[in-house]
Amino acid sequence: MASATTPKKATAAAMQQSSHSDMSEQPYFPDEPARPIVRTQIPGPESKKAIAALDKVFDTRSLNMMANYQNSFGNYIADLDGNVLLDVYAQIASIPVGYSNPSLLLAATSPDMASAIINRPALGNFPQHDWAHILETGVLKVAPKGMDQVFTAQAGSDANELAYKAAFMWRRRQERGGPDVAFTEQEMTSSMNNQGPGAPDMSIMSFKSGFHGRLFASLSTTRSKPIHKLDIPAFDWPQAPFPALKYPLEQHVEENAAEEKRCLEEAEKIMTTFHSPVAAIVIEPVQSEGGDNHASPAFFKGLREITRKHNILMIVDEVQTGVGATGKFWAHEHWNMQDPPDMVTFSKKAQTAGYYFGNPELRPNKPYRQFNTWMGDPARALLFRAIIQEIERLDLVRNTAETGEYLYNGLASLSERYPQEIQNLRGKGQGTFIAWDSPRRDEVLRKAKGVGINIGGSGERAVRLRPMLIFQKKHADLFLEGMEKVFQS
Amino acid sequence: MASATTPKKATAAAMQQSSHSDMSEQPYFPDEPARPIVRTQIPGPESKKAIAALDKVFDTRSLNMMANYQNSFGNYIADLDGNVLLDVYAQIASIPVGYSNPSLLLAATSPDMASAIINRPALGNFPQHDWAHILETGVLKVAPKGMDQVFTAQAGSDANELAYKAAFMWRRRQERGGPDVAFTEQEMTSSMNNQGPGAPDMSIMSFKSGFHGRLFASLSTTRSKPIHKLDIPAFDWPQAPFPALKYPLEQHVEENAAEEKRCLEEAEKIMTTFHSPVAAIVIEPVQSEGGDNHASPAFFKGLREITRKHNILMIVDEVQTGVGATGKFWAHEHWNMQDPPDMVTFSKKAQTAGYYFGNPELRPNKPYRQFNTWMGDPARALLFRAIIQEIERLDLVRNTAETGEYLYNGLASLSERYPQEIQNLRGKGQGTFIAWDSPRRDEVLRKAKGVGINIGGSGERAVRLRPMLIFQKKHADLFLEGMEKVFQS
């Protein structure tokens, strides 16, 4: 209990914060706890018992904290021992508008939702009568610029892989000379033997430190850590360097520009010389699992130009960056590109998944080429619609932009006082999508629990912040105060 | 309206059937329609409008029928034009206990379900407090013999791919000499470049005409049709022949035994000589998408012996065969194997997905090797639990065995009268998992809608029956009557 925040202490701390946070801000989640409660070490005795029981049937070695979600509200996650933590990790960036959100609860208890749960359709064969309406008032209402169609999926990994499939089919269609050119007998026969030309030797180019999922093709584009890839057969696909920017950005302008130029040149070289033709590139607006690596809009625009020049598709993986946390609904909006990407994939905070596209040529030339039994889940599409409505009702993208700026400034000032603890602070102007490097990262994450804060890491030494969209200045104050306690310990 | 079944006609038909169906059977679904209603051609005018609207945002070329699930009950699927069809396809074999099932509705409207929908956890990091309980009273309660652990997934494709990953990690662990042997620097470096030894050249062997999903590794094991595989890069993995049995089985005993022997020999030859080491084989108890191809228990037992002999894992893909339709909860129970498979994958009627296993060595030696953000969905696990309870309450596995026998006998007698229409009838003793070959298959499926029956095909010319577990003798009578009308047309 040494580092526990007792209610009394927390009240005093909250009063102190009133000097710098905006006390006039309207709470988005009036019923959430006022502050964290830390009653025991984490895991406490009840959690330990439950974890041991779970381990008998389900691998718990990656378990971070066992939670009671019925007791979790807003930005706060509860465990089994009475601990309630301010959650800036949010289920690996996948809770959008707070635990036990009342608006989502209404959607989750609607007759439409009940039917969607118990009558799950095979959407490609037997879509429900209101599927177009659900898409148009939900998933497609927030479609990125230039995109008016969607192929729905189940999670980020398969969303990316389905986009890769669309890219390969598009590329071969170009090579064949159009949608009406028939498959040859040789293509049909060889495809059944997993050989070319039917199963062609083509590739997706990804970027060093990128993360795009952990199924076989998505894992072949993932370049995060060996532990994610070891022992799994992979496609021989290429990777380009991702810019290694130096911070603070304003002190390394020329150096960073040169680094991005170098990476663009190398990317173009690979695209044009790799032994297996590159059908598409896939890239995250901010490399998230790989350590929160950023690049400038100029870099991404450069990639768009190069891909256009060489007739290669550009897939933007917004699985982690999408749905509002960066101060834009889609992070790639920050690039202000006139020529949009070809496909944008999403999952996590959308609570459903898929890929957006606009070019009708990305619909394969025949039915059943891009197909599977469920092709998504209407229940999750209904939930995404409710999430979008909640984001609009509370103007949450504006909130992440504003709270993000406030949080970033607070961290910048903390980093001046604790320069060893907060290195390479990044994410300025990117909403709450903020991270820094820490020489004792895992210790920081562990100690944060002791002061009532749940944080995640990424890459080798990044502390990454992934608060929900309802994270406000008062939460930022609690967070900054907690971090300072950790740094002082 | 030429082929419509009017209520009056149907009543007469139902009375006629009373002579052979068991009128004393208790209806499982008292509120479902008594018989199909066909009011318009399918698609009717309302459906056509809705399909055109959907096509603007979502590919509809594989659309079979647009449905209104709120109006669908039990074995009957409703469309937008007042048509109500007896559904023996059931969302590609994935509706277990009827549309709008009241017991599932209770589960879907429970507070636990609402929380699971709105508070979706990252199960590997932050499992909910009752996750072990949900698994033990649900998914694991029906675990196949010899299996007491599960890794949960989202759908059949990723369930299979996760099982493949477990197999590859297990195999490399054997080669390394145990779980405690460290990865070499070379393995770590090469894995990041998608090269061996870190990303090893190893394979999964599947069977000709098999279907295991459509993501990249699962598609590499899928051998159903070129349209599923064309233009998609594939792993150079091997396929063994699947027995091509002749029907009726009792007239081809020796020939079929020889065919199975030939296939076993060929499978063993591939396992021991293929250029890339085979870590596991994957096989369906009945090849479903590939045309409803069966093999004898002796064949599967033979595969188990060969895989044991060569230290190769055996993965049984029960995505389509699992959860009761074959007259056993798992189709591989029909084999009566003393030595169970190493992993069994499931999805579809489970309404959730994953792989079962028993051998603790199939847990990778370190955390985060088998991992992803969601790792399944507690909402869907709660639904599977309710499905299991409903199956037990109504003794539905016994029902599929009994109704299946009744249905098979009815089809056998139809096939005597229409030998051109029903060829190679198969699935005897396999519950309602019945199919036959038809020289005019697609026409039969189309015409069946006109008499109020929704049926699916598989392979090149199979008519496959995939009724729900609540399909009773009275439904079998309606089905047989409808088929006879189609054959007479």
Short mmCIF file of N, CA and C in Angstrom, two decimals, chain A residues 55 57-58 61-67 69-70 91-92 94 99-100 112 117 119-122 124-129 131 140 150 154 161 165 168 172 176 183 191-195 198 200 214-217 220 223 226 229-231 233 235-236 239 348 351 363-365 368-369 371 373-374 377 380 383 454, chain B residues 55 57-58 61-67 69-70 91-92 99-100 112 117 119-122 124-129 131 140 150 154 161 165 168 172 176 183 191-195 198 200 214-217 220 223 225-226 229-231 233 235-236 239 348 351 363-365 368-369 371 373-374 377 380 383 454:
data_model
loop_
_atom_site.label_atom_id
_atom_site.label_comp_id
_atom_site.label_asym_id
_atom_site.label_seq_id
_atom_site.Cartn_x
_atom_site.Cartn_y
_atom_site.Cartn_z
N ASP A 55 -5.63 -19.45 -15.85
CA ASP A 55 -4.44 -20.01 -16.51
C ASP A 55 -4.58 -21.50 -16.82
N VAL A 57 -6.95 -22.89 -18.28
CA VAL A 57 -7.61 -23.12 -19.57
C VAL A 57 -7.23 -22.11 -20.64
N PHE A 58 -6.49 -21.06 -20.28
CA PHE A 58 -6.25 -19.95 -21.21
C PHE A 58 -4.92 -19.33 -20.82
N ARG A 61 0.06 -15.62 -19.61
CA ARG A 61 1.39 -15.03 -19.42
C ARG A 61 1.52 -13.62 -19.99
N SER A 62 0.61 -13.23 -20.86
CA SER A 62 0.64 -11.85 -21.33
C SER A 62 -0.35 -10.98 -20.56
N LEU A 63 -0.95 -11.56 -19.52
CA LEU A 63 -1.96 -10.82 -18.77
C LEU A 63 -1.33 -9.60 -18.07
N ASN A 64 -1.97 -8.48 -18.21
CA ASN A 64 -1.52 -7.22 -17.62
C ASN A 64 -2.31 -6.95 -16.35
N MET A 65 -3.60 -7.15 -16.42
CA MET A 65 -4.47 -6.82 -15.28
C MET A 65 -5.81 -7.49 -15.55
N MET A 66 -6.32 -8.20 -14.57
CA MET A 66 -7.66 -8.76 -14.76
C MET A 66 -8.68 -7.70 -14.36
N ALA A 67 -9.68 -7.54 -15.19
CA ALA A 67 -10.59 -6.40 -15.01
C ALA A 67 -12.01 -6.85 -14.71
N TYR A 69 -15.32 -5.30 -15.89
CA TYR A 69 -15.81 -4.22 -16.75
C TYR A 69 -17.16 -3.68 -16.31
N GLN A 70 -17.92 -4.51 -15.61
CA GLN A 70 -19.19 -3.99 -15.10
C GLN A 70 -18.95 -2.88 -14.08
N GLN A 91 -7.49 -0.83 -23.62
CA GLN A 91 -7.57 -2.09 -24.37
C GLN A 91 -6.77 -1.99 -25.67
N ILE A 92 -5.52 -1.61 -25.50
CA ILE A 92 -4.62 -1.43 -26.65
C ILE A 92 -5.29 -0.50 -27.67
N SER A 94 -8.34 0.52 -28.05
CA SER A 94 -9.55 0.12 -28.75
C SER A 94 -10.87 0.44 -28.05
N TYR A 99 -15.65 3.20 -20.87
CA TYR A 99 -16.28 1.96 -20.40
C TYR A 99 -17.72 2.26 -20.00
N SER A 100 -18.57 1.29 -20.25
CA SER A 100 -19.98 1.36 -19.84
C SER A 100 -20.63 2.66 -20.28
N ASP A 112 -32.68 -4.05 -32.56
CA ASP A 112 -31.83 -4.30 -33.73
C ASP A 112 -30.55 -5.04 -33.33
N ILE A 117 -27.24 -9.98 -33.00
CA ILE A 117 -26.44 -10.95 -32.24
C ILE A 117 -26.92 -12.38 -32.50
N ASN A 119 -29.03 -13.48 -34.97
CA ASN A 119 -29.29 -13.85 -36.36
C ASN A 119 -28.14 -13.39 -37.25
N ARG A 120 -26.94 -13.85 -36.95
CA ARG A 120 -25.79 -13.34 -37.69
C ARG A 120 -25.80 -13.84 -39.12
N PRO A 121 -25.83 -12.91 -40.08
CA PRO A 121 -25.93 -13.35 -41.48
C PRO A 121 -24.57 -13.63 -42.12
N ALA A 122 -24.61 -14.39 -43.19
CA ALA A 122 -23.49 -14.48 -44.13
C ALA A 122 -23.69 -13.30 -45.08
N GLY A 124 -22.30 -11.69 -47.46
CA GLY A 124 -22.11 -11.70 -48.90
C GLY A 124 -23.24 -12.40 -49.64
N ASN A 125 -23.87 -13.35 -48.98
CA ASN A 125 -24.97 -14.10 -49.59
C ASN A 125 -26.34 -13.62 -49.17
N PHE A 126 -26.50 -13.36 -47.88
CA PHE A 126 -27.83 -13.08 -47.33
C PHE A 126 -27.80 -11.83 -46.45
N PRO A 127 -27.42 -10.69 -47.04
CA PRO A 127 -27.36 -9.47 -46.21
C PRO A 127 -28.74 -9.11 -45.67
N GLN A 128 -28.73 -8.44 -44.55
CA GLN A 128 -30.02 -8.05 -43.99
C GLN A 128 -30.57 -6.83 -44.72
N HIS A 129 -31.88 -6.64 -44.62
CA HIS A 129 -32.56 -5.61 -45.41
C HIS A 129 -32.01 -4.21 -45.16
N TRP A 131 -28.84 -3.38 -44.26
CA TRP A 131 -27.38 -3.35 -44.23
C TRP A 131 -26.85 -2.07 -44.90
N LEU A 140 -19.87 4.19 -43.28
CA LEU A 140 -19.57 5.02 -44.46
C LEU A 140 -19.76 6.50 -44.20
N VAL A 150 -16.98 0.08 -48.85
CA VAL A 150 -16.30 -0.60 -47.76
C VAL A 150 -16.43 -2.11 -47.93
N GLN A 154 -13.36 -8.50 -39.63
CA GLN A 154 -13.56 -8.81 -38.21
C GLN A 154 -12.57 -8.13 -37.29
N GLU A 161 -5.33 -7.96 -44.56
CA GLU A 161 -5.12 -9.03 -45.53
C GLU A 161 -6.14 -8.97 -46.66
N LYS A 165 -5.41 -8.65 -50.60
CA LYS A 165 -6.01 -9.47 -51.65
C LYS A 165 -6.59 -8.60 -52.76
N PHE A 168 -3.74 -7.37 -54.89
CA PHE A 168 -3.17 -8.36 -55.81
C PHE A 168 -4.11 -8.60 -57.00
N ARG A 172 -3.08 -7.81 -60.96
CA ARG A 172 -3.11 -8.81 -62.02
C ARG A 172 -4.11 -8.42 -63.12
N ARG A 176 -3.22 -8.15 -66.91
CA ARG A 176 -3.96 -8.93 -67.90
C ARG A 176 -4.54 -8.07 -69.02
N PHE A 183 -9.22 -15.74 -67.25
CA PHE A 183 -8.09 -16.46 -66.67
C PHE A 183 -7.67 -17.56 -67.64
N SER A 191 -2.85 -22.14 -59.89
CA SER A 191 -3.33 -21.56 -58.62
C SER A 191 -3.70 -22.66 -57.64
N MET A 192 -4.24 -23.77 -58.17
CA MET A 192 -4.64 -24.87 -57.28
C MET A 192 -3.44 -25.58 -56.68
N ASN A 193 -2.27 -25.38 -57.27
CA ASN A 193 -1.04 -25.95 -56.73
C ASN A 193 -0.19 -24.91 -56.01
N ASN A 194 -0.77 -23.76 -55.73
CA ASN A 194 -0.05 -22.68 -55.03
C ASN A 194 1.18 -22.21 -55.82
N GLN A 195 1.13 -22.33 -57.14
CA GLN A 195 2.27 -21.93 -57.97
C GLN A 195 1.85 -20.82 -58.93
N GLY A 198 -0.82 -18.60 -61.57
CA GLY A 198 -2.12 -18.42 -60.91
C GLY A 198 -1.98 -17.88 -59.50
N PRO A 200 0.55 -15.79 -57.99
CA PRO A 200 1.71 -15.08 -58.52
C PRO A 200 2.72 -14.73 -57.46
N ARG A 214 -0.99 -10.10 -37.26
CA ARG A 214 -0.22 -11.29 -36.94
C ARG A 214 -0.73 -12.55 -37.59
N LEU A 215 -1.58 -12.42 -38.61
CA LEU A 215 -1.84 -13.60 -39.43
C LEU A 215 -0.70 -13.67 -40.46
N PHE A 216 -0.71 -14.64 -41.35
CA PHE A 216 0.54 -14.90 -42.09
C PHE A 216 0.95 -13.78 -43.06
N ALA A 217 0.02 -13.24 -43.81
CA ALA A 217 0.42 -12.18 -44.74
C ALA A 217 0.59 -10.86 -44.00
N SER A 220 3.76 -11.00 -42.39
CA SER A 220 4.87 -10.82 -43.34
C SER A 220 5.14 -9.34 -43.57
N ARG A 223 6.90 -5.63 -38.96
CA ARG A 223 8.35 -5.61 -38.73
C ARG A 223 8.64 -5.03 -37.36
N PRO A 226 11.10 -9.48 -33.15
CA PRO A 226 11.26 -10.91 -33.45
C PRO A 226 10.22 -11.78 -32.74
N LYS A 229 7.40 -12.67 -34.74
CA LYS A 229 7.59 -13.29 -36.06
C LYS A 229 8.31 -14.64 -36.03
N LEU A 230 9.01 -14.91 -34.95
CA LEU A 230 9.86 -16.10 -34.90
C LEU A 230 9.07 -17.40 -35.12
N ASP A 231 9.63 -18.27 -35.94
CA ASP A 231 9.12 -19.61 -36.21
C ASP A 231 7.93 -19.64 -37.16
N PRO A 233 6.50 -19.15 -40.86
CA PRO A 233 6.88 -18.95 -42.26
C PRO A 233 6.32 -17.62 -42.77
N PHE A 235 6.15 -14.63 -46.20
CA PHE A 235 6.37 -14.33 -47.62
C PHE A 235 7.64 -13.48 -47.75
N ASP A 236 8.37 -13.73 -48.81
CA ASP A 236 9.59 -12.97 -49.06
C ASP A 236 9.20 -11.62 -49.66
N GLN A 239 10.88 -4.65 -47.24
CA GLN A 239 10.60 -3.56 -46.30
C GLN A 239 11.49 -2.37 -46.63
N LYS A 348 -10.09 -1.69 -34.20
CA LYS A 348 -9.90 -1.15 -32.85
C LYS A 348 -11.05 -0.23 -32.40
N GLN A 351 -14.47 -0.75 -33.34
CA GLN A 351 -15.11 -1.94 -32.76
C GLN A 351 -15.65 -2.87 -33.85
N ARG A 363 -13.08 -3.38 -56.81
CA ARG A 363 -13.99 -4.53 -56.71
C ARG A 363 -13.48 -5.56 -57.70
N PRO A 364 -13.17 -6.76 -57.23
CA PRO A 364 -12.67 -7.78 -58.15
C PRO A 364 -13.63 -7.99 -59.32
N ASN A 365 -13.11 -8.53 -60.41
CA ASN A 365 -13.94 -8.60 -61.62
C ASN A 365 -15.04 -9.65 -61.57
N TYR A 368 -17.42 -13.69 -55.56
CA TYR A 368 -16.80 -14.79 -54.79
C TYR A 368 -15.27 -14.76 -54.78
N ARG A 369 -14.68 -13.71 -55.36
CA ARG A 369 -13.23 -13.64 -55.28
C ARG A 369 -12.82 -13.03 -53.94
N PHE A 371 -14.45 -12.79 -50.54
CA PHE A 371 -15.66 -13.36 -49.94
C PHE A 371 -15.26 -14.21 -48.74
N THR A 373 -17.53 -16.30 -45.10
CA THR A 373 -18.87 -16.56 -44.58
C THR A 373 -19.50 -15.32 -43.96
N TRP A 374 -18.84 -14.74 -42.97
CA TRP A 374 -19.50 -13.66 -42.24
C TRP A 374 -19.23 -12.28 -42.83
N ASP A 377 -19.59 -8.17 -39.16
CA ASP A 377 -20.57 -8.48 -38.12
C ASP A 377 -21.51 -7.29 -37.95
N ARG A 380 -21.46 -5.47 -34.64
CA ARG A 380 -20.35 -4.54 -34.42
C ARG A 380 -20.51 -3.29 -35.30
N LEU A 383 -22.72 -1.05 -33.45
CA LEU A 383 -22.00 -0.40 -32.35
C LEU A 383 -21.14 0.76 -32.89
N ASN A 454 -3.14 3.24 -15.65
CA ASN A 454 -2.83 2.12 -16.53
C ASN A 454 -2.30 2.64 -17.85
N ASP B 55 -25.83 -2.19 -53.51
CA ASP B 55 -24.71 -2.38 -54.43
C ASP B 55 -23.86 -1.12 -54.60
N VAL B 57 -22.64 0.64 -52.35
CA VAL B 57 -21.60 0.75 -51.31
C VAL B 57 -20.97 -0.59 -50.92
N PHE B 58 -21.54 -1.69 -51.42
CA PHE B 58 -21.12 -3.01 -50.94
C PHE B 58 -21.37 -3.99 -52.08
N ARG B 61 -22.61 -8.92 -55.84
CA ARG B 61 -22.66 -9.92 -56.91
C ARG B 61 -22.73 -11.36 -56.40
N SER B 62 -22.37 -11.56 -55.13
CA SER B 62 -22.52 -12.91 -54.57
C SER B 62 -23.82 -13.03 -53.78
N LEU B 63 -24.65 -11.99 -53.85
CA LEU B 63 -25.88 -12.00 -53.06
C LEU B 63 -26.83 -13.10 -53.54
N ASN B 64 -27.34 -13.86 -52.60
CA ASN B 64 -28.23 -14.97 -52.89
C ASN B 64 -29.67 -14.53 -52.64
N MET B 65 -29.87 -13.83 -51.53
CA MET B 65 -31.22 -13.43 -51.15
C MET B 65 -31.09 -12.37 -50.06
N MET B 66 -31.78 -11.28 -50.21
CA MET B 66 -31.73 -10.29 -49.13
C MET B 66 -32.80 -10.66 -48.10
N ALA B 67 -32.42 -10.61 -46.85
CA ALA B 67 -33.29 -11.17 -45.81
C ALA B 67 -33.73 -10.11 -44.81
N TYR B 69 -34.25 -10.43 -41.02
CA TYR B 69 -34.07 -11.40 -39.93
C TYR B 69 -35.05 -11.19 -38.80
N GLN B 70 -35.51 -9.95 -38.65
CA GLN B 70 -36.52 -9.72 -37.60
C GLN B 70 -37.81 -10.50 -37.91
N GLN B 91 -27.27 -19.72 -43.45
CA GLN B 91 -26.12 -18.80 -43.44
C GLN B 91 -24.81 -19.58 -43.58
N ILE B 92 -24.78 -20.38 -44.63
CA ILE B 92 -23.62 -21.25 -44.90
C ILE B 92 -23.28 -22.06 -43.64
N TYR B 99 -33.53 -19.05 -36.32
CA TYR B 99 -33.59 -17.59 -36.30
C TYR B 99 -34.45 -17.13 -35.13
N SER B 100 -34.04 -16.02 -34.56
CA SER B 100 -34.80 -15.38 -33.49
C SER B 100 -35.14 -16.35 -32.36
N ASP B 112 -24.90 -9.06 -18.88
CA ASP B 112 -23.55 -9.53 -19.21
C ASP B 112 -23.25 -9.30 -20.70
N ILE B 117 -20.64 -6.32 -25.12
CA ILE B 117 -20.70 -5.59 -26.39
C ILE B 117 -20.00 -4.24 -26.26
N ASN B 119 -17.94 -3.09 -23.74
CA ASN B 119 -16.64 -3.06 -23.06
C ASN B 119 -15.76 -4.19 -23.57
N ARG B 120 -15.50 -4.19 -24.86
CA ARG B 120 -14.76 -5.33 -25.42
C ARG B 120 -13.31 -5.29 -24.97
N PRO B 121 -12.86 -6.35 -24.30
CA PRO B 121 -11.50 -6.34 -23.78
C PRO B 121 -10.45 -6.84 -24.78
N ALA B 122 -9.22 -6.47 -24.53
CA ALA B 122 -8.07 -7.12 -25.16
C ALA B 122 -7.78 -8.33 -24.27
N GLY B 124 -6.01 -10.98 -24.05
CA GLY B 124 -4.69 -11.45 -23.64
C GLY B 124 -4.07 -10.59 -22.55
N ASN B 125 -4.41 -9.32 -22.54
CA ASN B 125 -3.86 -8.38 -21.55
C ASN B 125 -4.80 -8.13 -20.39
N PHE B 126 -6.07 -7.90 -20.69
CA PHE B 126 -7.02 -7.45 -19.67
C PHE B 126 -8.30 -8.29 -19.71
N PRO B 127 -8.15 -9.60 -19.47
CA PRO B 127 -9.36 -10.44 -19.52
C PRO B 127 -10.35 -10.04 -18.44
N GLN B 128 -11.59 -10.30 -18.70
CA GLN B 128 -12.60 -9.94 -17.70
C GLN B 128 -12.61 -10.97 -16.59
N HIS B 129 -13.12 -10.57 -15.44
CA HIS B 129 -13.03 -11.40 -14.23
C HIS B 129 -13.69 -12.77 -14.40
N TRP B 131 -13.96 -14.53 -17.29
CA TRP B 131 -13.61 -15.17 -18.57
C TRP B 131 -13.42 -16.68 -18.39
N LEU B 140 -15.56 -24.54 -23.35
CA LEU B 140 -14.80 -25.71 -22.90
C LEU B 140 -15.68 -26.85 -22.42
N VAL B 150 -8.23 -23.74 -24.78
CA VAL B 150 -8.72 -23.13 -26.01
C VAL B 150 -7.98 -21.83 -26.26
N GLN B 154 -11.75 -15.21 -34.07
CA GLN B 154 -12.90 -14.46 -34.56
C GLN B 154 -13.72 -15.19 -35.61
N GLU B 161 -5.53 -20.41 -38.94
CA GLU B 161 -4.17 -19.84 -39.04
C GLU B 161 -3.49 -19.79 -37.67
N LYS B 165 -0.01 -21.48 -36.64
CA LYS B 165 1.09 -20.81 -35.93
C LYS B 165 1.53 -21.65 -34.73
N PHE B 168 3.64 -24.51 -35.99
CA PHE B 168 5.01 -24.14 -36.40
C PHE B 168 5.89 -23.87 -35.18
N ARG B 172 9.28 -26.12 -34.25
CA ARG B 172 10.63 -25.53 -34.08
C ARG B 172 11.14 -25.78 -32.67
N ARG B 176 14.59 -27.44 -31.83
CA ARG B 176 15.57 -26.74 -31.00
C ARG B 176 16.01 -27.57 -29.81
N PHE B 183 16.39 -18.47 -28.62
CA PHE B 183 16.49 -18.17 -30.04
C PHE B 183 17.90 -17.67 -30.33
N SER B 191 14.34 -13.51 -38.95
CA SER B 191 12.87 -13.46 -38.87
C SER B 191 12.37 -12.07 -39.26
N MET B 192 13.13 -11.03 -38.89
CA MET B 192 12.70 -9.67 -39.21
C MET B 192 12.79 -9.38 -40.71
N ASN B 193 13.56 -10.21 -41.42
CA ASN B 193 13.65 -10.07 -42.88
C ASN B 193 12.82 -11.12 -43.61
N ASN B 194 11.94 -11.80 -42.89
CA ASN B 194 11.09 -12.83 -43.49
C ASN B 194 11.90 -13.97 -44.10
N GLN B 195 13.09 -14.23 -43.57
CA GLN B 195 13.96 -15.27 -44.11
C GLN B 195 14.21 -16.34 -43.05
N GLY B 198 14.89 -17.90 -39.03
CA GLY B 198 13.89 -17.32 -38.12
C GLY B 198 12.47 -17.45 -38.65
N PRO B 200 10.98 -19.87 -40.87
CA PRO B 200 11.46 -21.12 -41.46
C PRO B 200 10.66 -21.54 -42.68
N ARG B 214 -9.83 -18.27 -46.25
CA ARG B 214 -9.43 -17.48 -47.40
C ARG B 214 -8.47 -16.36 -47.06
N LEU B 215 -7.86 -16.41 -45.88
CA LEU B 215 -6.73 -15.52 -45.64
C LEU B 215 -5.50 -16.21 -46.24
N PHE B 216 -4.32 -15.63 -46.16
CA PHE B 216 -3.24 -16.13 -47.01
C PHE B 216 -2.74 -17.54 -46.67
N ALA B 217 -2.56 -17.85 -45.40
CA ALA B 217 -2.09 -19.19 -45.06
C ALA B 217 -3.24 -20.18 -45.13
N SER B 220 -3.73 -20.92 -48.59
CA SER B 220 -2.68 -21.79 -49.12
C SER B 220 -3.01 -23.26 -48.84
N ARG B 223 -8.09 -25.87 -51.17
CA ARG B 223 -7.90 -26.43 -52.52
C ARG B 223 -9.27 -26.67 -53.16
N LYS B 225 -11.51 -24.29 -55.23
CA LYS B 225 -11.78 -23.84 -56.60
C LYS B 225 -10.79 -22.75 -56.99
N PRO B 226 -10.43 -22.65 -58.26
CA PRO B 226 -9.54 -21.56 -58.68
C PRO B 226 -10.07 -20.17 -58.31
N LYS B 229 -8.72 -18.80 -55.30
CA LYS B 229 -7.27 -18.71 -55.11
C LYS B 229 -6.54 -17.83 -56.14
N LEU B 230 -7.19 -17.59 -57.27
CA LEU B 230 -6.50 -16.89 -58.36
C LEU B 230 -5.99 -15.51 -57.95
N ASP B 231 -4.78 -15.25 -58.35
CA ASP B 231 -4.12 -13.93 -58.18
C ASP B 231 -3.59 -13.68 -56.77
N PRO B 233 -0.97 -14.56 -53.90
CA PRO B 233 0.27 -15.29 -53.59
C PRO B 233 0.02 -16.37 -52.54
N PHE B 235 1.74 -19.85 -50.16
CA PHE B 235 2.90 -20.60 -49.70
C PHE B 235 3.01 -21.90 -50.50
N ASP B 236 4.24 -22.28 -50.77
CA ASP B 236 4.46 -23.52 -51.51
C ASP B 236 4.32 -24.70 -50.57
N GLN B 239 -0.23 -30.73 -51.03
CA GLN B 239 -1.57 -31.30 -50.87
C GLN B 239 -1.53 -32.78 -51.16
N LYS B 348 -18.41 -20.91 -37.17
CA LYS B 348 -19.77 -21.07 -37.74
C LYS B 348 -20.85 -21.27 -36.67
N GLN B 351 -20.72 -19.66 -33.47
CA GLN B 351 -20.90 -18.20 -33.47
C GLN B 351 -19.72 -17.49 -32.82
N ARG B 363 1.16 -24.64 -25.95
CA ARG B 363 1.30 -23.25 -25.54
C ARG B 363 2.73 -22.84 -25.88
N PRO B 364 2.91 -21.80 -26.68
CA PRO B 364 4.27 -21.38 -27.04
C PRO B 364 5.10 -21.13 -25.78
N ASN B 365 6.42 -21.21 -25.94
CA ASN B 365 7.29 -21.15 -24.76
C ASN B 365 7.38 -19.77 -24.12
N TYR B 368 3.18 -13.56 -25.62
CA TYR B 368 3.14 -12.65 -26.77
C TYR B 368 3.54 -13.30 -28.09
N ARG B 369 3.76 -14.63 -28.07
CA ARG B 369 4.04 -15.28 -29.35
C ARG B 369 2.73 -15.57 -30.07
N PHE B 371 -0.74 -14.14 -29.95
CA PHE B 371 -1.37 -12.98 -29.31
C PHE B 371 -1.95 -12.09 -30.39
N THR B 373 -4.88 -8.30 -30.47
CA THR B 373 -5.58 -7.37 -29.58
C THR B 373 -6.80 -8.01 -28.93
N TRP B 374 -7.72 -8.48 -29.74
CA TRP B 374 -8.97 -8.94 -29.16
C TRP B 374 -8.96 -10.41 -28.77
N ASP B 377 -13.95 -12.79 -28.76
CA ASP B 377 -14.98 -11.81 -28.42
C ASP B 377 -15.87 -12.41 -27.33
N ARG B 380 -19.49 -13.06 -28.18
CA ARG B 380 -19.78 -14.26 -28.97
C ARG B 380 -19.58 -15.53 -28.14
N LEU B 383 -22.70 -16.02 -26.32
CA LEU B 383 -23.73 -16.57 -27.20
C LEU B 383 -23.52 -18.08 -27.40
N ASN B 454 -34.72 -22.79 -49.31
CA ASN B 454 -33.42 -22.18 -49.54
C ASN B 454 -32.33 -23.23 -49.31
#
